[in-house]
Tab-separated table of C-alpha atoms in Angstrom:
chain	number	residue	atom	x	y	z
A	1	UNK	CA	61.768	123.965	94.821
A	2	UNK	CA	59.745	123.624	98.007
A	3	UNK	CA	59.945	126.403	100.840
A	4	UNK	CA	62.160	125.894	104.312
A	5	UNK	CA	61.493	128.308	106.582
A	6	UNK	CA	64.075	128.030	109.685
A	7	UNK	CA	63.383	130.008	112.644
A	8	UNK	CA	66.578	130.275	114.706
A	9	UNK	CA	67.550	131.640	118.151
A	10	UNK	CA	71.571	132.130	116.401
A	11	UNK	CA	72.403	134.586	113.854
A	12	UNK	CA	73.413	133.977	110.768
A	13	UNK	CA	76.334	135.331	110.784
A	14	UNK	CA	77.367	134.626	114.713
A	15	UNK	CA	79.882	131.316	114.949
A	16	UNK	CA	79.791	129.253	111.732
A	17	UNK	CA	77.934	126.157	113.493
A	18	UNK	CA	75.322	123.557	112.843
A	19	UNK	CA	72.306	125.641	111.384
A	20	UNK	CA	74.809	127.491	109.030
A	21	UNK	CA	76.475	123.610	107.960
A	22	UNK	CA	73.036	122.005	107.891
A	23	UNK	CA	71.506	124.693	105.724
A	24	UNK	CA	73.874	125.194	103.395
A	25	UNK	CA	73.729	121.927	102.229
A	26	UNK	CA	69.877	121.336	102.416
A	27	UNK	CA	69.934	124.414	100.012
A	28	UNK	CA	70.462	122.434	97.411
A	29	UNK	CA	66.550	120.873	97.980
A	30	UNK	CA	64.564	123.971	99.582
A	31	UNK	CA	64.500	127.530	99.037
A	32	UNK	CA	65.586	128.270	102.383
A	33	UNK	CA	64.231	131.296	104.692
A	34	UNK	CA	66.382	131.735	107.657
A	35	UNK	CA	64.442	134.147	110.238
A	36	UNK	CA	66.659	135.329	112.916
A	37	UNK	CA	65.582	136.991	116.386
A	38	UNK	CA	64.091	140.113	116.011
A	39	UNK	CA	67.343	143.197	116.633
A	40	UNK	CA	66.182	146.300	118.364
A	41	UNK	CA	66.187	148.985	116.188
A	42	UNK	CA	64.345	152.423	117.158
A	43	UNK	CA	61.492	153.239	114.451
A	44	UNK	CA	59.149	151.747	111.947
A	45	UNK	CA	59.589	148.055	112.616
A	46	UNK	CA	61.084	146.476	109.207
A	47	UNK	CA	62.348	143.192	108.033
A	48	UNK	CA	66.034	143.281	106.497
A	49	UNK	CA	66.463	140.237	103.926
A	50	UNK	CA	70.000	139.426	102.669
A	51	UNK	CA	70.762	136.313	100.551
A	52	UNK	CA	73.673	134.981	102.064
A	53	UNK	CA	73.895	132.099	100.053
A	54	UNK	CA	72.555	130.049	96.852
A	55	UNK	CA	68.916	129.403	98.336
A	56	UNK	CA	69.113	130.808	101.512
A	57	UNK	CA	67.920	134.321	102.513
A	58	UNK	CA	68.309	135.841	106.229
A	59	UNK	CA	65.343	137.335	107.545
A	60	UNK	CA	65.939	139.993	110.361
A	61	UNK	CA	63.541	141.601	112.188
A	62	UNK	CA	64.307	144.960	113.378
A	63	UNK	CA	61.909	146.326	115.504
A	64	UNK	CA	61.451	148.835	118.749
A	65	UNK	CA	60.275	146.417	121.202
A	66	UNK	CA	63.180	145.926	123.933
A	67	UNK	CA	62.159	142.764	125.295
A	68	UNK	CA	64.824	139.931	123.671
A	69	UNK	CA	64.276	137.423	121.584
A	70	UNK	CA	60.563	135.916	120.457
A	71	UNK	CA	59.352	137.570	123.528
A	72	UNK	CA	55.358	137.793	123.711
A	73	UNK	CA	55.918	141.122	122.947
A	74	UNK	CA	57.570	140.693	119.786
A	75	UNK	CA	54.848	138.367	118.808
A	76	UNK	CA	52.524	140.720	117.186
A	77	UNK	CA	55.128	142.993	115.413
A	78	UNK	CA	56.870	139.696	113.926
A	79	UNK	CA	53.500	138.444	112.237
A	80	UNK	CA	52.953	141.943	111.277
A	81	UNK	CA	56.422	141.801	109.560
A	82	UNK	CA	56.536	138.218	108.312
A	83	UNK	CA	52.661	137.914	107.429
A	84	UNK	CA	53.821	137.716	103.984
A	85	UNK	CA	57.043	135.596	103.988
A	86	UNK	CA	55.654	133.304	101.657
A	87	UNK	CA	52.366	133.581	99.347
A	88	UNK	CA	49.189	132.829	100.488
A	89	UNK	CA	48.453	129.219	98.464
A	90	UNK	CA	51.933	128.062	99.470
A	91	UNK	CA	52.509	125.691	102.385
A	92	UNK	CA	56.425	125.473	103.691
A	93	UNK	CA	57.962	123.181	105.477
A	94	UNK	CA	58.670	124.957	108.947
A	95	UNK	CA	61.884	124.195	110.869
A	96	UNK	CA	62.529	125.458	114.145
A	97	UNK	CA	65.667	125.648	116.359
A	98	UNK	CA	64.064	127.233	119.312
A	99	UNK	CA	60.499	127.054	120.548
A	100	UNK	CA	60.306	130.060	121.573
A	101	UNK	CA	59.345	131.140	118.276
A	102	UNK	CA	56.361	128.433	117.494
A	103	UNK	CA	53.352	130.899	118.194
A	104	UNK	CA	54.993	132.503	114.729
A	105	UNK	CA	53.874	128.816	112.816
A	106	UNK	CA	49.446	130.208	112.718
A	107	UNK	CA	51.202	132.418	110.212
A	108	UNK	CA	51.430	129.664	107.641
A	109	UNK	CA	50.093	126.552	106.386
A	110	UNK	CA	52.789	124.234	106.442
A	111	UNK	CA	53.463	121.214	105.142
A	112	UNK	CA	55.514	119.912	107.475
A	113	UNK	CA	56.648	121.119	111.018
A	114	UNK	CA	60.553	120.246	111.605
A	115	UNK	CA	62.254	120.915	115.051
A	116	UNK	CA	66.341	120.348	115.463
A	117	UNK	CA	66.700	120.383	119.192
A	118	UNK	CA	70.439	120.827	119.067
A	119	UNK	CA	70.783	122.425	122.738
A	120	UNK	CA	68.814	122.272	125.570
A	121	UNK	CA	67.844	126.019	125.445
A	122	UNK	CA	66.018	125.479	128.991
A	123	UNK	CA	69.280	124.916	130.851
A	124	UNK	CA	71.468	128.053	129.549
A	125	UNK	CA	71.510	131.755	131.428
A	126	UNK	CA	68.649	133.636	131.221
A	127	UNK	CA	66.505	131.484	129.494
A	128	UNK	CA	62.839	132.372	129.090
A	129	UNK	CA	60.470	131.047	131.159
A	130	UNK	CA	57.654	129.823	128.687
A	131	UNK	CA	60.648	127.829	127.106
A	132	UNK	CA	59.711	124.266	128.149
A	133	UNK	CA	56.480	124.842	127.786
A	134	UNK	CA	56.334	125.535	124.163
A	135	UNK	CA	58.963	122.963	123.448
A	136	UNK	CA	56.273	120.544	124.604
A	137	UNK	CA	53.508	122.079	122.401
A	138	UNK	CA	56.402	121.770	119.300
A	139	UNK	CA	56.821	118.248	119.938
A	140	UNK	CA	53.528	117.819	120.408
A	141	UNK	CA	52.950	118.506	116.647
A	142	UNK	CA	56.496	118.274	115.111
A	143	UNK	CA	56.463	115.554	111.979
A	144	UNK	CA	60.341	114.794	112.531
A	145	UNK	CA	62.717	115.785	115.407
A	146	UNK	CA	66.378	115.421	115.029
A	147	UNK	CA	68.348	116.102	118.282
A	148	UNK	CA	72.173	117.360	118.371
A	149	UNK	CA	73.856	114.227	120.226
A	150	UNK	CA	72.612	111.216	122.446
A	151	UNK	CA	72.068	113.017	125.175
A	152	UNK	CA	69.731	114.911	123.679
A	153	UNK	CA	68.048	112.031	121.976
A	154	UNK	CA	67.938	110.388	125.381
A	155	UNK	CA	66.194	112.947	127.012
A	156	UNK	CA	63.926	113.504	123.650
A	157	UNK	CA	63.118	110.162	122.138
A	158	UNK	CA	59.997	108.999	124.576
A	159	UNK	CA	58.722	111.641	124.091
A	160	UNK	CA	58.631	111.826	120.144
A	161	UNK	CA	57.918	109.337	117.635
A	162	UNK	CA	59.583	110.163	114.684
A	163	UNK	CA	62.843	111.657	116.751
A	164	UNK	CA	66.311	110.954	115.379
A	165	UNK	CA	69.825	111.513	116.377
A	166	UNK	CA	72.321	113.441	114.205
A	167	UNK	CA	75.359	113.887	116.611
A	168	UNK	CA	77.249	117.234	115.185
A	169	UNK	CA	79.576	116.452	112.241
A	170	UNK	CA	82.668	117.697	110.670
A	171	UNK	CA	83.547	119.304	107.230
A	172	UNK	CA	86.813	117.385	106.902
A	173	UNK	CA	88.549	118.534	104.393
A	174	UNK	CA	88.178	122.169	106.103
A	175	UNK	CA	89.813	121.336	109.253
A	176	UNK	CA	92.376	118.864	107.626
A	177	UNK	CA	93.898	122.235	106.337
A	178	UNK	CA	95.478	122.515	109.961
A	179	UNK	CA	97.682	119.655	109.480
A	180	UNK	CA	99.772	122.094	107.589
A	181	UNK	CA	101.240	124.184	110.912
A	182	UNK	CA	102.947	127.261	108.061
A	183	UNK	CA	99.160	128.221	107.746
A	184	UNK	CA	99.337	129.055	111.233
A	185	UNK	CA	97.648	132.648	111.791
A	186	UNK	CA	99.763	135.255	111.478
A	187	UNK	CA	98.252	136.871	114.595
A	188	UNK	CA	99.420	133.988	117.014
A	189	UNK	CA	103.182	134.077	115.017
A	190	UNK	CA	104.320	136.289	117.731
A	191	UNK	CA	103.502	133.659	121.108
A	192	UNK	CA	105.700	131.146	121.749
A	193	UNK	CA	105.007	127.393	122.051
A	194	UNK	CA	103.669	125.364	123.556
A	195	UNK	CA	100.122	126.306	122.598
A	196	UNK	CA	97.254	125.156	123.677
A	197	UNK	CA	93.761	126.423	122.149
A	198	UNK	CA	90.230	126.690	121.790
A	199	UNK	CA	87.646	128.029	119.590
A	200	UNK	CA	84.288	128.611	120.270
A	201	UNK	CA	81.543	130.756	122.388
A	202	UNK	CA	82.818	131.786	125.868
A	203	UNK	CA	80.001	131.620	128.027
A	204	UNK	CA	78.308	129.905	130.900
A	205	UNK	CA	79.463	126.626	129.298
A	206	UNK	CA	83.490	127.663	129.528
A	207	UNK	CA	85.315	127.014	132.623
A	208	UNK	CA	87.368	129.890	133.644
A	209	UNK	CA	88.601	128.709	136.772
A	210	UNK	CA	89.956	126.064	134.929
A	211	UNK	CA	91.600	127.750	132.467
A	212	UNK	CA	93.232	130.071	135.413
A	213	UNK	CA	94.586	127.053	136.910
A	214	UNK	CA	95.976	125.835	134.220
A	215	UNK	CA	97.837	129.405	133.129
A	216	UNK	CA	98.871	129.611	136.793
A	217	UNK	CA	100.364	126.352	137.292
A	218	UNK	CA	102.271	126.641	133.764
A	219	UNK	CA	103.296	130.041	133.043
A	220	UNK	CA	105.399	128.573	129.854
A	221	UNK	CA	101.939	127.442	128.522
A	222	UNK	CA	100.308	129.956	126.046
A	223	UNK	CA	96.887	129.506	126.386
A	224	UNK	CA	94.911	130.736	122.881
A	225	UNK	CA	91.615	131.425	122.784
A	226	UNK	CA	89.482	132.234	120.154
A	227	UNK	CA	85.623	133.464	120.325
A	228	UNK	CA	83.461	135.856	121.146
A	229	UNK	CA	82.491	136.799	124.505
A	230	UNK	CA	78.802	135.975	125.576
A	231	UNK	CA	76.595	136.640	128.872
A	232	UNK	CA	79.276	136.158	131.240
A	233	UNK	CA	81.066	139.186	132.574
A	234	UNK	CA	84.470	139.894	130.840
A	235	UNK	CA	85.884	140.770	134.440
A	236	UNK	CA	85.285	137.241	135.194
A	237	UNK	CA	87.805	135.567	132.408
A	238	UNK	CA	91.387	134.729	133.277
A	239	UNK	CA	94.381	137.573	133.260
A	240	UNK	CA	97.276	135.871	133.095
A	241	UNK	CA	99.882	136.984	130.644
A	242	UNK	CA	100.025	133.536	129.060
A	243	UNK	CA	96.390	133.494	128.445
A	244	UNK	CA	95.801	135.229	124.923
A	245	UNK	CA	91.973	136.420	123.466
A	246	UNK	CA	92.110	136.163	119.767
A	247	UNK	CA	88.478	137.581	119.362
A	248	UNK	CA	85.591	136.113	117.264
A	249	UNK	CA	86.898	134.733	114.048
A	250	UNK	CA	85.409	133.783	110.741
A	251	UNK	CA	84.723	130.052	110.200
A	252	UNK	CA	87.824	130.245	107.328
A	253	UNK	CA	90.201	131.645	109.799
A	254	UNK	CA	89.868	128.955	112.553
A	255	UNK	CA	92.030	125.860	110.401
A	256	UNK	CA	94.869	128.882	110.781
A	257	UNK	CA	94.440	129.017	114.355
A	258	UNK	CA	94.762	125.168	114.742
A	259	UNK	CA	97.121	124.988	112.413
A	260	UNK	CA	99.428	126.428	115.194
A	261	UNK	CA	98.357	125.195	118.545
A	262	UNK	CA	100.555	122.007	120.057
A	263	UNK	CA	96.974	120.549	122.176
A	264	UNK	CA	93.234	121.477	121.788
A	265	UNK	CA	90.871	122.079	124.681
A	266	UNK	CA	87.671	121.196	125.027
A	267	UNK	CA	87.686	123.119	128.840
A	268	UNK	CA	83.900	122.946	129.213
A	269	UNK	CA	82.213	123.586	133.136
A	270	UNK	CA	80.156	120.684	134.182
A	271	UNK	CA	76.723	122.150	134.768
A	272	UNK	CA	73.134	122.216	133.943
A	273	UNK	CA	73.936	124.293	130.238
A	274	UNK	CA	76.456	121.292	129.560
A	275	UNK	CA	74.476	118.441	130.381
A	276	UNK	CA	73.207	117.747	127.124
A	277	UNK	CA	75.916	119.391	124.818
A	278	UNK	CA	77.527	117.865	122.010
A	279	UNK	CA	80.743	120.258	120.672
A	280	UNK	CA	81.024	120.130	117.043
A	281	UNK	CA	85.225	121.408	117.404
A	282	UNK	CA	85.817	117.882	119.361
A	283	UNK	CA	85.516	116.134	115.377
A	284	UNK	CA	87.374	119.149	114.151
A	285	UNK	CA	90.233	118.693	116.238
A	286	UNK	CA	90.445	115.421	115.123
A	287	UNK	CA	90.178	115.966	111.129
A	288	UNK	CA	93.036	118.348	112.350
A	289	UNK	CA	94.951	115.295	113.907
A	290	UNK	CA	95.749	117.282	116.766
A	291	UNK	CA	95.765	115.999	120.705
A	292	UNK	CA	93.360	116.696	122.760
A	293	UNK	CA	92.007	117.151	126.470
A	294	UNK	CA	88.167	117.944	127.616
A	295	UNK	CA	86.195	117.656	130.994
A	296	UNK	CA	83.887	114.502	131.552
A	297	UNK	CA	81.222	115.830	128.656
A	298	UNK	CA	78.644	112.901	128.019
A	299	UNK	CA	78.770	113.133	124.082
A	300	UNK	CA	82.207	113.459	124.243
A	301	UNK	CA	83.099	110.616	126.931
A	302	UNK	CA	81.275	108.244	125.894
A	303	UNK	CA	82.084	108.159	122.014
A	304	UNK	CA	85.625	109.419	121.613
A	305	UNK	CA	87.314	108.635	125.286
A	306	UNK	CA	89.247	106.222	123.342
A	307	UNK	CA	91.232	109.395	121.797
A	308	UNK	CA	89.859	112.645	123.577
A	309	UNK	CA	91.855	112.386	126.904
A	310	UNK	CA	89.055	112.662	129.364
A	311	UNK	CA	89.838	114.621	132.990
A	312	UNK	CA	87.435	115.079	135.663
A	313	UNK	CA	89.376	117.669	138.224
A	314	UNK	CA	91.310	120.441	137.573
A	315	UNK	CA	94.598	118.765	138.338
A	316	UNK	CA	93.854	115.684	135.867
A	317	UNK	CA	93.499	118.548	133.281
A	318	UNK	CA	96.801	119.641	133.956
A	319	UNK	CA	98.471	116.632	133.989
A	320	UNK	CA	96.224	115.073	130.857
A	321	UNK	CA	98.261	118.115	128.966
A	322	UNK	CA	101.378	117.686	130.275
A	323	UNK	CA	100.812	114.085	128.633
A	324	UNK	CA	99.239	115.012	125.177
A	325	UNK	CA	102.350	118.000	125.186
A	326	UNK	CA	104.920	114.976	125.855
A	327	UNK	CA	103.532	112.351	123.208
A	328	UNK	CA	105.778	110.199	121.484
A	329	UNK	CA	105.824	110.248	117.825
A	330	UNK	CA	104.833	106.532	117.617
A	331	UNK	CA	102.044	107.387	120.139
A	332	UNK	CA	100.803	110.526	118.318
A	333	UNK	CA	100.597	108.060	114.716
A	334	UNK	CA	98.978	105.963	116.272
A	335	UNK	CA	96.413	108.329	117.960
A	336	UNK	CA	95.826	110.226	114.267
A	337	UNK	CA	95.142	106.969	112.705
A	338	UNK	CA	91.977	106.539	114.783
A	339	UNK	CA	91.195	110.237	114.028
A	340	UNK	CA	90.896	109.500	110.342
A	341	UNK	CA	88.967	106.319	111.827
A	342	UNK	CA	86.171	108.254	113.659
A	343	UNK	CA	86.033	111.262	111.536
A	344	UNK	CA	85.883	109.292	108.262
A	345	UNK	CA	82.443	107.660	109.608
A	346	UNK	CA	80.901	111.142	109.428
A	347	UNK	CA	80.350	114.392	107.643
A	348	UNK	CA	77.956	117.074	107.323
A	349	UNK	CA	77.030	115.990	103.626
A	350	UNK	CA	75.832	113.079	104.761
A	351	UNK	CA	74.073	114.173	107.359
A	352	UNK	CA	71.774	116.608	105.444
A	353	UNK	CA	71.309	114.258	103.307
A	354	UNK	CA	69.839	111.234	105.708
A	355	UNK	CA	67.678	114.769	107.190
A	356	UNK	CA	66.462	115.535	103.607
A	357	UNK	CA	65.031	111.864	103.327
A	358	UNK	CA	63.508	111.669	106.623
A	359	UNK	CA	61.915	114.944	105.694
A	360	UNK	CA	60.820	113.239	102.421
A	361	UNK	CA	59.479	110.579	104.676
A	362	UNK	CA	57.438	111.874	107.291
A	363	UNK	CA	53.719	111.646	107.128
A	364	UNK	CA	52.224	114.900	107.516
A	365	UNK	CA	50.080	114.613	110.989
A	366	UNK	CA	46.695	116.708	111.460
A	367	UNK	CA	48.503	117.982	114.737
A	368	UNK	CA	49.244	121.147	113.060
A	369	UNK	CA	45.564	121.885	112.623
A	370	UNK	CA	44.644	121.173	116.091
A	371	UNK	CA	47.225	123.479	117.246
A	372	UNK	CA	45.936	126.361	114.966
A	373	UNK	CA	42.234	125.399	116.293
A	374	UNK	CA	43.874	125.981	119.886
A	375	UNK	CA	45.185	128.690	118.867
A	376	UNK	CA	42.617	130.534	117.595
A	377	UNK	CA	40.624	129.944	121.008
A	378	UNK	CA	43.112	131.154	122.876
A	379	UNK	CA	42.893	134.881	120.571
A	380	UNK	CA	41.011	136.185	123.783
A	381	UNK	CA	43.122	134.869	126.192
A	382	UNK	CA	45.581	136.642	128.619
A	383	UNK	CA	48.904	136.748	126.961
A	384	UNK	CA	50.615	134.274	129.686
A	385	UNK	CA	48.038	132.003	128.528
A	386	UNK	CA	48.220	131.914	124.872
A	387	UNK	CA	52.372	132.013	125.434
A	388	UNK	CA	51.812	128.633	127.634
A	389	UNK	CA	49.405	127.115	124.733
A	390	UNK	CA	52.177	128.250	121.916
């Protein structure tokens, strides 16, 4: 069973999203090596490994170095740590979700060189400056990249030849447990209805002043949110006593959750990090058969307006759930019909699987070896420079 080694800018065991869906499946082809941002961790730098899975084995980095992420400063500590991942005659097929980490791929000989772009890391808070710049050199020698919706693929595809677009996809019969509302979460049994919910990360991407307005101009509402908290200040998210945190959850708790909200929100802020974003919970929702209202997100417009209720202001919003509350039972029928329609065309099985073949596929390129020839003129370079030639 051939090698996958996946570097990732999400932890394993943060929200149960795409990487953790894609390569859980793909497991059943590679031996999978998931290597997470390094932690901070005072000491002798180490690398934890936990098998999480059949196939699949985290790999966390714990070192001293306080900068975040695959900082430059990381960079020698990591190939320290991870020199040997893999033995020395094999050659892995290397995946990456963010660039920041390529400068890690001169530690291996890989057979092929993977990238998912399924966010556009650049536009998000505090993003690192060499970002763009690597993502360049990782296109520049990537044999397949799959993006995470067609926005992405728009803004991707000229400038790859092998690029394909796997929108994010559902595990139906998961969600389709919320249909069933006396699995609701005993931790929500206690606020009354109407609910209206969301799941997800709060961040820079979540619309707060939205979600004020809408607690404010319905106080009967009982707004139910459930996610962790992330680089945006907690002083900053709504007070109201109708809006109600649930925490992060675990991916098996969230059909509960659903199971007893009345609408779903997709309440996303319409900025640079949201440009390109493609929410995996707007095809859960629907396996879920359960109305619901977003903001004027591309990959959610333009392929589900037809049963998302789309609302560009914050009074549309308001009133869009005031409609989806007030649905007839004919209309709602109708409406979960063409849920089963859409999510019936998709699933995360089948997605791995089409990735697996285009993997299969792909002629190896010589790029790789240019890059490591680059790379290895570059040893006596400034460290700005050798980030910028990645």
């Amino acid at each position: 069973m051939p090698t996958l080694i996946v570097f990732c800018h999400l932890r394993w065991d943060f929200v149960f999203q795409r990487p953790q869906h894609l390569m859980t499946r793909l497991a059943e082809h590679y031996n999978i090596l998931f290597v997470e941002e390094p932690m901070h961790t005072e000491g002798e730098a180490r690398l934890e490994k936990n098998q999480v899975a059949a196939n699949i084995t985290v790999c966390r980095p714990h070192t001293p170095i306080q900068q975040f992420g695959f900082h430059d400063d990381q960079l020698p500590v990591l190939q320290t740590l991870l020199a040997d991942l893999v033995p020395e005659d094999e050659s892995p097929i290397v995946w990456f979700y963010t660039p920041m980490a390529l400068p890690l791929l001169q530690l291996f000989k890989p057979s092929k060189v993977i990238y998912d772009c399924m966010d556009e890391l650049a536009a998000f808070k505090n993003a690192p400056k060499q970002l763009l710049q690597r993502e360049s050199a990782l296109l520049n020698i990537a044999d397949v990249v799959f993006t995470g919706g067609p926005s992405l693929y728009q803004s991707k595809r000229d400038r790859h030849a092998n690029a394909h677009c796997f929108s994010s996809s559902v595990d139906a019969k998961h969600f389709r447990q919320a249909q069933d509302a006396s699995i609701s979460h005993p931790e929500q049994a206690n606020i009354p209805h109407p609910r209206l919910g969301f799941y997800g990360v709060i961040d820079e991407r979540f619309d707060t002043e939205l979600v004020k307005a809408m607690a404010d101009a319905h106080p009967e509402w009982q707004i139910v949110l459930v996610g962790p908290v992330v680089k945006i200040d907690p002083a900053s998210l709504p007070k109201q006593p109708n809006v109600h945190y649930m925490g992060q959850r675990t991916y098996d708790q969230l059909p509960q959750f659903l199971a007893g909200w009345d609408v779903c929100l997709l309440p996303f802020a319409m900025n640079e990090s949201t440009k390109f974003i493609s929410p995996t919970k707007v095809l859960e929702y629907m396996a879920a058969e359960k109305p619901s209202v977003s903001t004027p997100i591309t990959d959610v417009k333009v392929p589900y307006g037809d049963v998302v209720e789309i609302a560009e202001s914050y009074e549309d919003y308001i009133a869009a759930c005031e409609r989806q509350l007030a649905l007839s039972d004919d209309a709602r029928q109708t409406m979960a019909q063409r849920m089963r329609e859409v999510v019936a065309g998709t699933s995360w099985d089948l997605t791995a699987s089409r990735m697996h073949e285009l993997i299969q596929s792909a002629e190896q390129s010589n790029k790789v070896e240019r890059f490591f020839a680059a790379s290895q003129q570059e040893v006596a370079a400034p460290v700005e420079k050798v980030a910028v030639a990645g």
